[in-house]
Short mmCIF file of C-alpha atoms and ligand atoms in Angstrom, two decimals:
data_model
loop_
_atom_site.label_atom_id
_atom_site.label_comp_id
_atom_site.label_asym_id
_atom_site.label_seq_id
_atom_site.Cartn_x
_atom_site.Cartn_y
_atom_site.Cartn_z
CA MET A 1 0.00 0.00 0.00
CA ASP A 2 1.05 3.49 -0.73
CA GLN A 3 3.20 4.94 2.05
CA LEU A 4 1.24 8.18 2.13
CA ILE A 5 -2.07 6.44 2.69
CA LYS A 6 -0.46 4.30 5.40
CA LYS A 7 0.87 7.42 7.06
CA GLY A 8 -2.53 9.09 6.79
CA ILE A 9 -4.24 6.16 8.45
CA ARG A 10 -1.65 6.15 11.22
CA GLN A 11 -2.12 9.86 11.82
CA LEU A 12 -5.86 9.47 12.04
CA GLY A 13 -5.28 6.84 14.67
CA LEU A 14 -7.04 4.16 12.67
CA GLY A 15 -6.03 0.55 12.39
CA PHE A 16 -6.86 -1.58 9.40
CA LEU A 17 -8.92 -3.95 11.47
CA ASP A 18 -10.85 -0.94 12.61
CA LEU A 19 -11.78 -0.08 9.05
CA LEU A 20 -12.76 -3.64 8.23
CA ALA A 21 -14.48 -4.54 11.50
CA PRO A 22 -18.27 -4.47 11.63
CA ASN A 23 -19.40 -1.55 13.71
CA THR A 24 -20.23 -3.54 16.81
CA CYS A 25 -19.96 -2.05 20.27
CA VAL A 26 -16.74 -3.21 21.94
CA VAL A 27 -18.54 -3.64 25.26
CA CYS A 28 -21.86 -5.36 24.46
CA GLN A 29 -21.14 -6.55 20.87
CA LYS A 30 -24.44 -5.12 19.60
CA PRO A 31 -24.50 -2.81 16.54
CA ALA A 32 -22.99 0.51 17.58
CA GLY A 33 -24.59 2.65 14.86
CA ARG A 34 -22.70 4.62 12.29
CA GLN A 35 -23.20 8.01 13.95
CA ASN A 36 -20.14 7.54 16.15
CA ALA A 37 -16.56 7.67 14.93
CA TYR A 38 -15.75 4.89 17.40
CA PRO A 39 -17.30 1.49 18.18
CA LEU A 40 -19.29 2.17 21.32
CA CYS A 41 -23.11 2.08 21.43
CA ALA A 42 -25.08 4.89 23.03
CA GLU A 43 -26.12 2.77 25.99
CA CYS A 44 -22.63 1.51 26.89
CA LYS A 45 -21.22 4.99 26.38
CA ALA A 46 -23.80 6.44 28.79
CA ASN A 47 -23.10 3.70 31.35
CA LEU A 48 -19.39 4.27 31.04
CA LEU A 49 -19.61 8.05 31.39
CA GLY A 50 -21.89 7.67 34.41
CA LYS A 51 -19.07 5.85 36.20
CA SER A 52 -16.38 8.47 35.60
CA TYR A 53 -14.93 9.95 38.77
CA ALA A 54 -15.96 13.41 37.56
CA SER A 55 -19.61 12.36 37.50
CA LEU A 56 -19.66 10.51 40.85
CA SER A 57 -21.14 12.41 43.72
CA GLY A 58 -21.36 11.45 47.37
CA PHE A 59 -17.81 10.06 47.41
CA SER A 60 -14.61 11.46 48.78
CA PHE A 61 -11.48 10.85 46.77
CA CYS A 62 -7.89 9.96 47.59
CA LYS A 63 -5.92 13.22 47.75
CA LEU A 64 -3.02 11.67 45.87
CA CYS A 65 -4.34 9.24 43.26
CA GLY A 66 -7.92 10.49 42.89
CA LYS A 67 -9.55 7.11 43.56
CA ALA A 68 -12.96 7.08 45.22
CA LEU A 69 -12.57 6.17 48.90
CA ILE A 70 -14.85 3.68 50.61
CA SER A 71 -13.93 3.51 54.27
CA GLU A 72 -10.51 5.21 54.14
CA GLN A 73 -9.88 8.85 54.98
CA GLU A 74 -7.92 11.27 52.78
CA LEU A 75 -5.57 8.67 51.26
CA CYS A 76 -6.35 5.24 49.84
CA LEU A 77 -4.53 2.21 51.19
CA ARG A 78 -2.13 2.04 48.26
CA CYS A 79 -1.11 5.68 48.60
CA ARG A 80 -0.67 5.36 52.36
CA LYS A 81 1.89 2.62 51.75
CA SER A 82 3.75 4.34 48.92
CA ILE A 83 6.12 7.21 48.48
CA TYR A 84 5.58 8.89 45.12
CA CYS A 85 7.53 11.64 43.44
CA PHE A 86 4.51 13.06 41.65
CA ASP A 87 2.17 15.51 43.39
CA SER A 88 -1.17 14.01 42.34
CA ILE A 89 -2.87 11.81 39.79
CA LYS A 90 -6.28 12.27 38.24
CA PRO A 91 -7.58 8.98 36.90
CA LEU A 92 -10.71 9.38 34.81
CA PHE A 93 -12.16 6.04 35.93
CA ARG A 94 -11.73 3.10 38.19
CA TYR A 95 -10.23 0.32 36.01
CA ASP A 96 -13.34 -1.79 35.83
CA GLY A 97 -16.49 -2.48 33.81
CA GLU A 98 -17.02 -0.76 30.46
CA ILE A 99 -13.87 1.39 30.56
CA ARG A 100 -11.75 -1.71 31.19
CA ASP A 101 -13.27 -3.39 28.11
CA VAL A 102 -12.69 -0.27 26.04
CA ILE A 103 -9.07 0.13 27.17
CA LEU A 104 -8.25 -3.54 26.61
CA VAL A 105 -9.71 -3.60 23.08
CA TYR A 106 -8.03 -0.29 22.31
CA LYS A 107 -4.62 -1.46 23.52
CA MET A 108 -4.86 -4.69 21.54
CA GLY A 109 -4.97 -2.49 18.47
CA SER A 110 -7.99 -3.90 16.73
CA ARG A 111 -10.08 -0.77 17.28
CA ARG A 112 -7.68 2.12 17.28
CA SER A 113 -10.45 4.61 16.54
CA LEU A 114 -11.27 4.40 20.27
CA ALA A 115 -8.38 6.83 20.68
CA ALA A 116 -10.73 9.59 19.51
CA PHE A 117 -13.22 8.82 22.26
CA LEU A 118 -10.60 8.43 24.99
CA ALA A 119 -8.67 11.55 23.96
CA GLY A 120 -11.91 13.55 24.21
CA LEU A 121 -12.31 12.42 27.83
CA VAL A 122 -8.69 13.22 28.65
CA HIS A 123 -9.15 16.67 27.14
CA GLU A 124 -12.11 17.37 29.45
CA GLU A 125 -10.09 16.28 32.49
CA TRP A 126 -7.14 18.39 31.40
CA LEU A 127 -9.42 21.43 31.08
CA ARG A 128 -10.99 20.77 34.49
CA ASN A 129 -7.74 20.35 36.40
CA PHE A 130 -4.67 21.25 34.39
CA ASP A 131 -5.69 23.78 31.75
CA GLY A 132 -2.69 25.31 30.00
CA ARG A 133 -0.13 22.92 31.49
CA PRO A 134 1.95 20.76 29.11
CA LEU A 135 1.06 17.09 28.81
CA LEU A 136 3.98 14.65 28.80
CA PRO A 137 3.11 11.23 27.37
CA ILE A 138 4.82 8.27 29.03
CA PRO A 139 6.77 6.60 26.22
CA PRO A 140 6.59 2.84 25.69
CA ARG A 141 9.65 0.58 25.85
CA PRO A 142 11.40 0.93 22.46
CA LYS A 143 11.29 -2.83 21.83
CA LYS A 144 7.58 -2.95 22.57
CA LEU A 145 6.93 -0.06 20.19
CA LYS A 146 8.91 -1.80 17.48
CA ARG A 147 7.04 -5.04 17.95
CA LYS A 148 3.60 -3.47 18.15
CA GLY A 149 4.15 -0.74 15.58
CA TRP A 150 2.14 1.92 17.41
CA ASP A 151 1.60 3.20 20.92
CA GLN A 152 -1.76 3.75 22.56
CA VAL A 153 -0.68 6.78 24.60
CA GLU A 154 0.91 8.40 21.56
CA ASP A 155 -2.23 7.91 19.43
CA MET A 156 -4.29 9.77 22.04
CA SER A 157 -1.58 12.41 22.48
CA ARG A 158 -1.61 13.14 18.77
CA ILE A 159 -5.35 13.76 18.86
CA LEU A 160 -5.05 15.89 22.00
CA GLU A 161 -2.44 17.98 20.26
CA LYS A 162 -4.01 18.27 16.80
CA LYS A 163 -7.72 18.39 17.57
CA TYR A 164 -7.82 19.88 21.06
CA LYS A 165 -4.67 22.02 20.88
CA VAL A 166 -3.32 20.63 24.15
CA PRO A 167 0.42 21.36 24.44
CA VAL A 168 2.09 17.94 24.23
CA LEU A 169 5.81 17.70 25.05
CA ARG A 170 7.56 14.49 24.08
CA ILE A 171 10.45 15.16 26.39
CA LEU A 172 10.55 11.80 28.19
CA LYS A 173 12.59 9.01 26.64
CA ARG A 174 12.80 5.43 27.76
CA PHE A 175 15.42 2.70 27.80
CA ASP A 176 14.43 -0.88 27.21
CA GLY A 177 13.96 -3.21 30.13
CA THR A 178 11.69 -5.88 31.54
CA GLU A 179 8.00 -5.31 31.07
CA GLN A 180 6.41 -3.86 34.22
CA LYS A 181 3.20 -5.82 33.73
CA ALA A 182 4.77 -9.11 34.73
CA LEU A 183 6.17 -7.78 38.02
CA GLY A 184 4.85 -7.27 41.54
CA TYR A 185 4.92 -4.00 43.47
CA GLU A 186 8.46 -4.17 44.88
CA ALA A 187 9.97 -5.48 41.65
CA ARG A 188 8.27 -2.76 39.64
CA GLN A 189 9.90 -0.07 41.78
CA SER A 190 13.42 -1.36 41.18
CA ASN A 191 12.82 -2.43 37.58
CA ILE A 192 11.74 1.05 36.50
CA LYS A 193 14.51 2.98 38.27
CA GLY A 194 16.79 4.73 35.80
CA LYS A 195 14.72 3.70 32.78
CA PHE A 196 13.71 7.23 31.79
CA TYR A 197 15.74 10.21 30.66
CA LEU A 198 14.98 13.60 29.16
CA ARG A 199 15.63 14.82 25.65
CA SER A 200 18.58 17.15 25.94
CA ASN A 201 17.39 19.74 23.43
CA MET A 202 14.13 20.61 25.18
CA GLN A 203 13.39 23.00 28.01
CA ILE A 204 12.13 21.34 31.20
CA PRO A 205 8.60 22.55 31.93
CA GLU A 206 7.99 23.87 35.46
CA ASN A 207 4.67 22.15 36.01
CA PRO A 208 4.21 19.25 33.60
CA VAL A 209 1.31 16.80 33.63
CA LEU A 210 2.27 13.20 32.92
CA PHE A 211 -0.09 11.20 30.76
CA ASP A 212 -0.48 7.41 30.85
CA ASP A 213 -3.20 4.87 30.22
CA VAL A 214 -3.56 2.73 33.35
CA PHE A 215 -2.26 3.50 36.84
CA THR A 216 -1.33 0.32 38.70
CA THR A 217 1.41 0.75 41.29
CA GLY A 218 2.46 4.27 40.30
CA ALA A 219 6.09 3.17 39.89
CA THR A 220 6.39 4.38 36.28
CA LEU A 221 4.75 7.75 36.89
CA SER A 222 6.76 8.26 40.06
CA GLU A 223 10.04 7.54 38.31
CA CYS A 224 9.18 9.99 35.50
CA ALA A 225 8.29 12.64 38.07
CA ARG A 226 11.57 12.00 39.89
CA VAL A 227 13.58 12.51 36.69
CA LEU A 228 11.70 15.72 35.89
CA LYS A 229 12.06 17.15 39.39
CA ALA A 230 15.76 16.24 39.48
CA ALA A 231 16.07 18.30 36.31
CA SER A 232 14.16 21.37 37.69
CA ALA A 233 10.42 20.72 37.38
CA LEU A 234 8.59 22.04 40.45
CA LYS A 235 5.20 20.37 40.40
CA VAL A 236 4.45 17.18 38.50
CA ASP A 237 0.89 15.91 38.34
CA ALA A 238 -0.59 13.19 36.16
CA ILE A 239 -3.68 12.16 34.22
CA CYS A 240 -4.45 8.56 33.42
CA LEU A 241 -7.44 6.85 31.87
CA ALA A 242 -8.02 4.53 34.78
CA ALA A 243 -6.58 3.45 38.13
CA ASP A 244 -7.04 -0.08 39.35
ZN1 LIG B 1 -22.76 -1.45 23.81
ZN1 LIG B 2 -4.60 6.87 46.45
#
């Protein structure tokens, strides 16, 4: 296929399977309708949006990671046990239910058009909490990017930048290493140490906002914040799609 068309498809954040797939909802598998640019039916979309942290009322939230608290006060259990280098995280959702389905299908790459939907939600969160501050996507491991051919955080970042005019700074770089997913909490902390560095030709922003898909132990975001603060950043917050 012509390189230009390939490039165009990549820039639009579309995968081939996405173009060929029937327009079924990725959550309930029923027809999603052609009115949406992404495969999510109106009902599942409404259910999903109703569970976003921004739309929940009657809850208090962890001051550090933004998770809804059940019986804890101020900080969730995970944050009470951890020392993070970032100042706060705003997850859009708890990693569960419809959003978990959407993120999993999106990351597998068969429905890359979901990036448009997810980027729209990230944009709203950025406006609510971090308007004007530069967004720093967490880069994937180089080997993973090579194998997969695209990166889910980068696809969303491109839309945030082009469509929503969010300032995106690709200042963080990553060395290869063992995949975090396979490791437990302690191992993740030591595995990620020293795996990030900053592009030398870019100015360090004072108050960057890290951007990642799923927050699990916080080790990756904390290490990125540490590197940025060591280099002169003053306040480092983060947005992620979901926290488990
Ligand atoms: Zn559905
Ligand atoms: Zn927390």
